[in-house]
Tab-separated table of C-alpha atoms in Angstrom:
chain	number	residue	atom	x	y	z
A	223	MET	CA	-15.955	6.481	-28.855
A	224	PRO	CA	-16.549	10.127	-27.980
A	225	THR	CA	-15.776	11.038	-24.307
A	226	THR	CA	-18.777	10.344	-22.153
A	227	GLY	CA	-20.369	13.579	-20.565
A	228	SER	CA	-17.830	15.706	-22.073
A	229	ALA	CA	-18.200	19.443	-21.090
A	230	ALA	CA	-17.829	20.560	-24.700
A	231	SER	CA	-20.723	18.421	-25.596
A	232	VAL	CA	-22.872	19.583	-22.729
A	233	GLY	CA	-22.122	23.028	-23.514
A	234	LEU	CA	-23.013	22.664	-27.015
A	235	GLY	CA	-26.234	21.232	-25.788
A	236	LEU	CA	-27.040	24.062	-23.555
A	237	ILE	CA	-26.552	26.559	-26.454
A	238	ALA	CA	-29.294	24.436	-28.285
A	239	ALA	CA	-31.600	24.557	-25.286
A	240	ALA	CA	-31.186	28.375	-24.983
A	241	THR	CA	-31.664	29.107	-28.762
A	242	TRP	CA	-34.579	26.432	-29.118
A	243	GLY	CA	-36.206	27.949	-26.057
A	244	GLY	CA	-35.742	31.413	-27.458
A	245	SER	CA	-37.239	30.184	-30.880
A	246	ASP	CA	-40.263	28.898	-29.001
A	247	PHE	CA	-40.784	32.167	-27.035
A	248	ALA	CA	-40.412	34.351	-30.361
A	249	GLY	CA	-42.763	31.854	-32.189
A	250	GLY	CA	-45.235	31.826	-29.265
A	251	ILE	CA	-45.378	35.454	-29.132
A	252	GLY	CA	-45.731	35.953	-32.856
A	253	ALA	CA	-48.439	33.463	-32.923
A	254	ARG	CA	-50.555	35.469	-30.741
A	255	ARG	CA	-50.931	37.971	-33.940
A	256	TYR	CA	-50.209	35.687	-37.002
A	257	PRO	CA	-51.105	32.292	-38.058
A	258	ALA	CA	-48.278	29.927	-36.342
A	259	LEU	CA	-47.959	28.011	-39.708
A	260	LEU	CA	-46.963	30.918	-41.622
A	261	ILE	CA	-44.330	31.577	-38.979
A	262	VAL	CA	-42.867	28.218	-39.399
A	263	VAL	CA	-42.959	28.233	-43.225
A	264	SER	CA	-41.230	31.771	-43.426
A	265	GLY	CA	-38.655	30.647	-40.923
A	266	HIS	CA	-37.850	27.470	-42.655
A	267	LEU	CA	-37.696	29.163	-46.151
A	268	VAL	CA	-35.267	31.851	-44.966
A	269	THR	CA	-32.983	29.557	-43.214
A	270	LEU	CA	-33.028	26.942	-45.957
A	271	VAL	CA	-31.642	29.883	-48.267
A	272	LEU	CA	-28.858	30.766	-45.758
A	273	LEU	CA	-27.880	27.221	-45.456
A	274	LEU	CA	-27.602	26.540	-48.947
A	275	THR	CA	-25.825	29.707	-49.586
A	276	VAL	CA	-23.222	28.717	-46.922
A	277	CYS	CA	-22.855	25.093	-48.292
A	278	GLY	CA	-22.351	26.452	-51.982
A	279	PHE	CA	-19.833	29.313	-51.087
A	280	GLY	CA	-18.077	26.993	-48.604
A	281	HIS	CA	-17.798	24.336	-51.340
A	282	LEU	CA	-18.677	21.735	-48.917
A	283	PRO	CA	-18.594	18.314	-50.269
A	284	LEU	CA	-21.884	16.594	-51.069
A	285	PRO	CA	-22.993	14.075	-48.521
A	286	HIS	CA	-23.701	10.459	-49.463
A	287	ARG	CA	-27.163	9.769	-50.496
A	288	THR	CA	-27.913	8.033	-47.276
A	289	GLU	CA	-26.984	10.752	-45.044
A	290	PHE	CA	-28.801	13.290	-47.217
A	291	LEU	CA	-32.018	11.144	-46.906
A	292	GLU	CA	-31.388	10.724	-43.256
A	293	GLY	CA	-31.574	14.420	-42.818
A	294	ALA	CA	-34.369	15.115	-45.374
A	295	ILE	CA	-36.671	12.460	-43.576
A	296	GLY	CA	-35.886	13.953	-40.263
A	297	GLY	CA	-36.882	17.489	-41.506
A	298	LEU	CA	-40.002	16.188	-43.240
A	299	GLU	CA	-41.230	14.108	-40.224
A	300	GLY	CA	-40.133	16.908	-37.916
A	301	ALA	CA	-42.373	19.285	-39.697
A	302	LEU	CA	-45.353	16.924	-39.491
A	303	ALA	CA	-44.557	16.462	-35.752
A	304	LEU	CA	-44.706	20.234	-35.230
A	305	ALA	CA	-48.050	20.269	-36.960
A	306	ALA	CA	-49.268	17.676	-34.726
A	307	PHE	CA	-47.995	19.527	-31.755
A	308	TYR	CA	-49.689	22.755	-32.541
A	309	GLN	CA	-52.803	20.998	-33.126
A	310	ALA	CA	-52.545	19.138	-29.647
A	311	LEU	CA	-52.031	22.561	-27.856
A	312	ALA	CA	-54.989	24.065	-29.865
A	313	MET	CA	-57.154	21.509	-28.194
A	314	GLY	CA	-57.201	22.967	-24.526
A	315	ALA	CA	-54.904	22.640	-21.588
A	316	MET	CA	-51.398	22.626	-22.784
A	317	GLY	CA	-49.639	21.442	-19.552
A	318	LEU	CA	-49.790	17.863	-19.558
A	319	THR	CA	-49.482	17.502	-23.465
A	320	ALA	CA	-46.237	19.778	-23.524
A	321	ALA	CA	-44.927	17.625	-20.763
A	322	LEU	CA	-45.445	14.396	-22.559
A	323	THR	CA	-44.076	15.609	-25.764
A	324	GLY	CA	-40.953	16.938	-24.180
A	325	LEU	CA	-40.418	13.958	-22.201
A	326	LEU	CA	-40.717	11.746	-25.521
A	327	THR	CA	-38.556	14.122	-27.192
A	328	ALA	CA	-35.724	13.428	-25.023
A	329	LEU	CA	-36.422	9.725	-24.310
A	330	VAL	CA	-36.540	8.371	-27.963
A	331	PRO	CA	-32.812	9.571	-28.744
A	332	VAL	CA	-31.739	8.707	-25.007
A	333	LEU	CA	-33.085	5.047	-25.442
A	334	TYR	CA	-31.483	4.917	-28.898
A	335	GLY	CA	-28.222	6.307	-27.550
A	336	LEU	CA	-28.264	3.442	-24.809
A	337	TRP	CA	-28.949	0.715	-27.154
A	338	ASN	CA	-26.274	1.827	-29.770
A	339	GLU	CA	-23.472	3.271	-27.337
A	340	GLY	CA	-24.023	1.352	-24.144
A	341	LEU	CA	-24.568	2.699	-20.721
A	342	PRO	CA	-22.750	6.020	-19.717
A	343	ALA	CA	-20.752	6.492	-16.676
A	344	PRO	CA	-22.891	6.349	-13.355
A	345	PHE	CA	-23.057	10.101	-12.827
A	346	ALA	CA	-24.141	10.548	-16.614
A	347	ILE	CA	-27.134	8.045	-15.710
A	348	ALA	CA	-28.052	9.963	-12.791
A	349	GLY	CA	-28.064	12.981	-14.880
A	350	LEU	CA	-30.189	11.566	-17.524
A	351	LEU	CA	-32.747	10.458	-14.913
A	352	LEU	CA	-32.848	14.002	-13.370
A	353	GLY	CA	-33.121	15.511	-16.815
A	354	CYS	CA	-36.373	13.389	-17.460
A	355	ILE	CA	-37.574	14.590	-14.165
A	356	ALA	CA	-36.802	18.315	-14.685
A	357	ILE	CA	-38.542	18.046	-18.267
A	358	TRP	CA	-41.641	17.058	-16.527
A	359	LEU	CA	-41.625	19.381	-13.781
A	360	ILE	CA	-40.971	22.343	-16.107
A	361	ALA	CA	-43.442	21.733	-18.654
A	362	HIS	CA	-46.338	19.868	-16.618
A	363	ALA	CA	-49.233	22.213	-15.213
A	364	PRO	CA	-51.352	19.934	-13.289
A	365	GLY	CA	-54.952	20.476	-12.334
A	366	HIS	CA	-56.395	20.767	-15.824
A	367	THR	CA	-58.319	18.191	-18.006
A	368	THR	CA	-56.607	17.322	-21.052
A	369	PRO	CA	-58.580	15.668	-23.823
A	370	PRO	CA	-57.265	12.004	-24.702
A	371	ALA	CA	-56.749	13.097	-28.578
A	372	ALA	CA	-54.384	15.817	-27.321
A	373	LEU	CA	-52.407	13.358	-25.345
A	374	TRP	CA	-52.139	11.024	-28.385
A	375	LEU	CA	-51.343	14.008	-30.623
A	376	GLY	CA	-48.562	15.146	-28.233
A	377	ALA	CA	-47.194	11.735	-27.826
A	378	ILE	CA	-47.091	11.311	-31.601
A	379	SER	CA	-45.307	14.704	-31.860
A	380	GLY	CA	-42.937	13.842	-29.202
A	381	ALA	CA	-41.834	10.654	-30.711
A	382	GLY	CA	-41.461	12.588	-34.064
A	383	PHE	CA	-39.432	15.224	-32.603
A	384	GLY	CA	-37.219	12.587	-30.857
A	385	LEU	CA	-36.832	10.625	-34.005
A	386	GLN	CA	-35.599	13.849	-35.712
A	387	LEU	CA	-32.831	14.198	-33.147
A	388	VAL	CA	-31.697	10.565	-33.832
A	389	LEU	CA	-31.700	11.292	-37.662
A	390	LEU	CA	-29.735	14.489	-37.454
A	391	LYS	CA	-27.188	12.531	-35.481
A	392	LEU	CA	-26.915	9.831	-38.273
A	393	ALA	CA	-27.021	12.452	-41.224
A	394	ALA	CA	-24.064	14.492	-39.421
A	395	ASN	CA	-21.835	11.722	-40.747
A	396	GLY	CA	-21.808	13.412	-44.033
A	397	GLY	CA	-21.165	16.823	-42.687
A	398	VAL	CA	-22.969	18.900	-40.053
A	399	LEU	CA	-24.194	21.765	-42.361
A	400	TRP	CA	-25.362	19.266	-44.991
A	401	ALA	CA	-27.292	17.445	-42.251
A	402	LEU	CA	-29.011	20.640	-41.389
A	403	THR	CA	-29.572	21.714	-44.825
A	404	SER	CA	-31.026	18.516	-45.880
A	405	ALA	CA	-33.162	18.569	-42.938
A	406	ARG	CA	-34.624	21.998	-43.631
A	407	MET	CA	-35.369	20.595	-47.432
A	408	GLY	CA	-37.465	17.941	-45.923
A	409	GLY	CA	-38.936	20.451	-43.430
A	410	VAL	CA	-39.735	22.902	-46.172
A	411	ALA	CA	-41.488	20.134	-48.248
A	412	GLY	CA	-43.562	19.013	-45.142
A	413	VAL	CA	-44.587	22.662	-44.133
A	414	ALA	CA	-45.532	23.485	-47.636
A	415	ALA	CA	-47.786	20.148	-47.928
A	416	ILE	CA	-49.450	21.133	-44.681
A	417	LEU	CA	-49.983	24.863	-45.712
A	418	LEU	CA	-51.878	23.606	-48.880
A	419	PHE	CA	-54.365	21.775	-46.684
A	420	ALA	CA	-54.475	24.722	-44.074
A	421	TRP	CA	-54.726	27.629	-46.448
A	422	PRO	CA	-58.515	27.631	-46.854
A	423	ARG	CA	-58.617	28.481	-43.012
A	424	LEU	CA	-55.595	30.935	-43.075
A	425	VAL	CA	-57.185	33.251	-45.955
A	426	ASN	CA	-60.000	34.001	-43.761
A	427	LYS	CA	-57.674	35.363	-41.123
A	428	PRO	CA	-55.901	38.788	-41.144
A	429	VAL	CA	-52.321	38.236	-42.357
A	430	LEU	CA	-50.030	40.916	-42.177
A	431	SER	CA	-46.491	41.102	-43.637
A	432	GLY	CA	-44.722	41.355	-40.252
A	433	PHE	CA	-45.010	37.469	-39.851
A	434	TRP	CA	-41.915	37.155	-41.988
A	435	TRP	CA	-39.938	38.968	-39.204
A	436	VAL	CA	-41.123	36.726	-36.417
A	437	GLY	CA	-40.568	33.687	-38.680
A	438	ILE	CA	-36.921	34.810	-39.306
A	439	LEU	CA	-36.039	35.198	-35.680
A	440	ALA	CA	-37.715	31.939	-34.756
A	441	GLY	CA	-36.211	30.075	-37.458
A	442	GLY	CA	-32.783	31.780	-37.098
A	443	LEU	CA	-32.721	30.731	-33.478
A	444	ASP	CA	-34.037	27.281	-34.158
A	445	THR	CA	-31.275	26.818	-36.891
A	446	ILE	CA	-28.667	27.933	-34.215
A	447	GLY	CA	-30.173	25.414	-31.738
A	448	ASN	CA	-29.930	22.682	-34.454
A	449	VAL	CA	-26.260	23.573	-35.146
A	450	GLY	CA	-25.487	23.237	-31.414
A	451	TYR	CA	-27.365	19.989	-30.897
A	452	THR	CA	-25.962	18.276	-34.047
A	453	LEU	CA	-22.385	19.275	-33.202
A	454	ALA	CA	-22.917	18.028	-29.467
A	455	ALA	CA	-24.561	14.903	-30.767
A	456	HIS	CA	-21.814	14.386	-33.447
A	457	ASN	CA	-18.868	14.882	-31.155
A	458	GLY	CA	-20.315	13.134	-28.026
A	459	ARG	CA	-23.008	10.742	-26.679
A	460	LEU	CA	-26.341	11.055	-28.481
A	461	ASP	CA	-28.411	10.635	-25.194
A	462	ILE	CA	-26.419	13.251	-23.140
A	463	ALA	CA	-26.687	15.795	-26.259
A	464	ALA	CA	-30.323	15.010	-26.510
A	465	MET	CA	-30.992	15.195	-22.781
A	466	VAL	CA	-29.356	18.733	-22.190
A	467	SER	CA	-30.823	20.069	-25.427
A	468	SER	CA	-34.165	18.935	-24.564
A	469	LEU	CA	-34.196	21.263	-21.296
A	470	TYR	CA	-35.363	24.070	-23.653
A	471	PRO	CA	-38.689	24.597	-22.020
A	472	GLY	CA	-36.811	25.993	-18.991
A	473	CYS	CA	-35.116	28.652	-21.186
A	474	THR	CA	-38.751	29.731	-22.461
A	475	ILE	CA	-39.990	30.181	-19.097
A	476	LEU	CA	-37.022	32.222	-18.085
A	477	LEU	CA	-37.456	34.595	-21.144
A	478	ALA	CA	-41.258	34.901	-20.114
A	479	ALA	CA	-40.307	35.911	-16.608
A	480	ILE	CA	-37.644	38.377	-17.679
A	481	ILE	CA	-39.394	39.844	-20.824
A	482	LEU	CA	-43.077	39.588	-19.918
A	483	GLY	CA	-42.924	39.571	-16.202
A	484	GLU	CA	-44.542	35.955	-15.993
A	485	ARG	CA	-43.936	34.268	-12.621
A	486	ALA	CA	-42.925	30.518	-12.822
A	487	SER	CA	-44.727	28.242	-10.578
A	488	ARG	CA	-42.905	26.596	-7.756
A	489	ARG	CA	-42.996	23.420	-9.530
A	490	GLN	CA	-41.358	24.969	-12.554
A	491	THR	CA	-38.804	26.530	-10.364
A	492	LEU	CA	-37.949	23.235	-8.936
A	493	GLY	CA	-37.744	21.870	-12.280
A	494	VAL	CA	-35.002	24.298	-13.459
A	495	ALA	CA	-33.254	23.640	-10.149
A	496	VAL	CA	-33.269	19.792	-11.037
A	497	ALA	CA	-32.215	20.660	-14.604
A	498	LEU	CA	-29.166	22.532	-13.356
A	499	VAL	CA	-28.130	19.517	-11.032
A	500	SER	CA	-28.593	17.360	-14.225
A	501	VAL	CA	-26.437	19.344	-16.327
A	502	VAL	CA	-23.711	19.351	-13.683
A	503	LEU	CA	-23.856	15.287	-13.610
A	504	LEU	CA	-23.976	15.111	-17.259
A	505	SER	CA	-20.744	17.370	-17.355
A	506	LEU	CA	-18.811	15.038	-15.253
């Protein structure tokens, strides 16, 4: 059994949180100019080619069919969850939807980890609880009316993201890089299917070649985050790796403050402080 709350696993989770937060920031900025779906599909395609190249030149042994399917299914449903999340955000007030999605993204693998691996140490339990509170504080912007349909889509996307984290953990038994590669294959298939339905709406919008560069940046950071999370989950407890990695909204907020000069609310600042305490407890 992996060491509970190991510092190495938490460190890898923090790398995942930082790069996932950076990916969301880059994608969010790019989506102001280009269709978000084109950014996603370009990032998925480029990183899939890179992953296949690394696996091929590294002569990495192919995973068993079970692990390959676990990764591919995770990538496929993760892409569909992403489309649902974008649709939820497009319905209006984003705060409660984002908070619900972020919380479920963490809770699904945490509950699976508790059921599969048992209870962690008391400090880690406290860290998990504080992590949930931190995610809610960072992502939730109160005072806005959120349509019920947006909440349902947010819940579905959060559950989908959480399931993807579980499947990546299972697929890593056949090799971490192949787990990420099979997930990207499934993700490309999912995004391509969505793109076929969305294309009639996209062709009416100005689409410039620059979206590729945004997609490569966002997709590259996302892939680095996937590597960090999958290594953390493979070598440590799933619940702790998922909780630390799911603190990525705090990194997005920090980047917005540093680069765009946006000021975090008191609630978000408190959430970042709670997140730091959570990380310390999970590292003990």
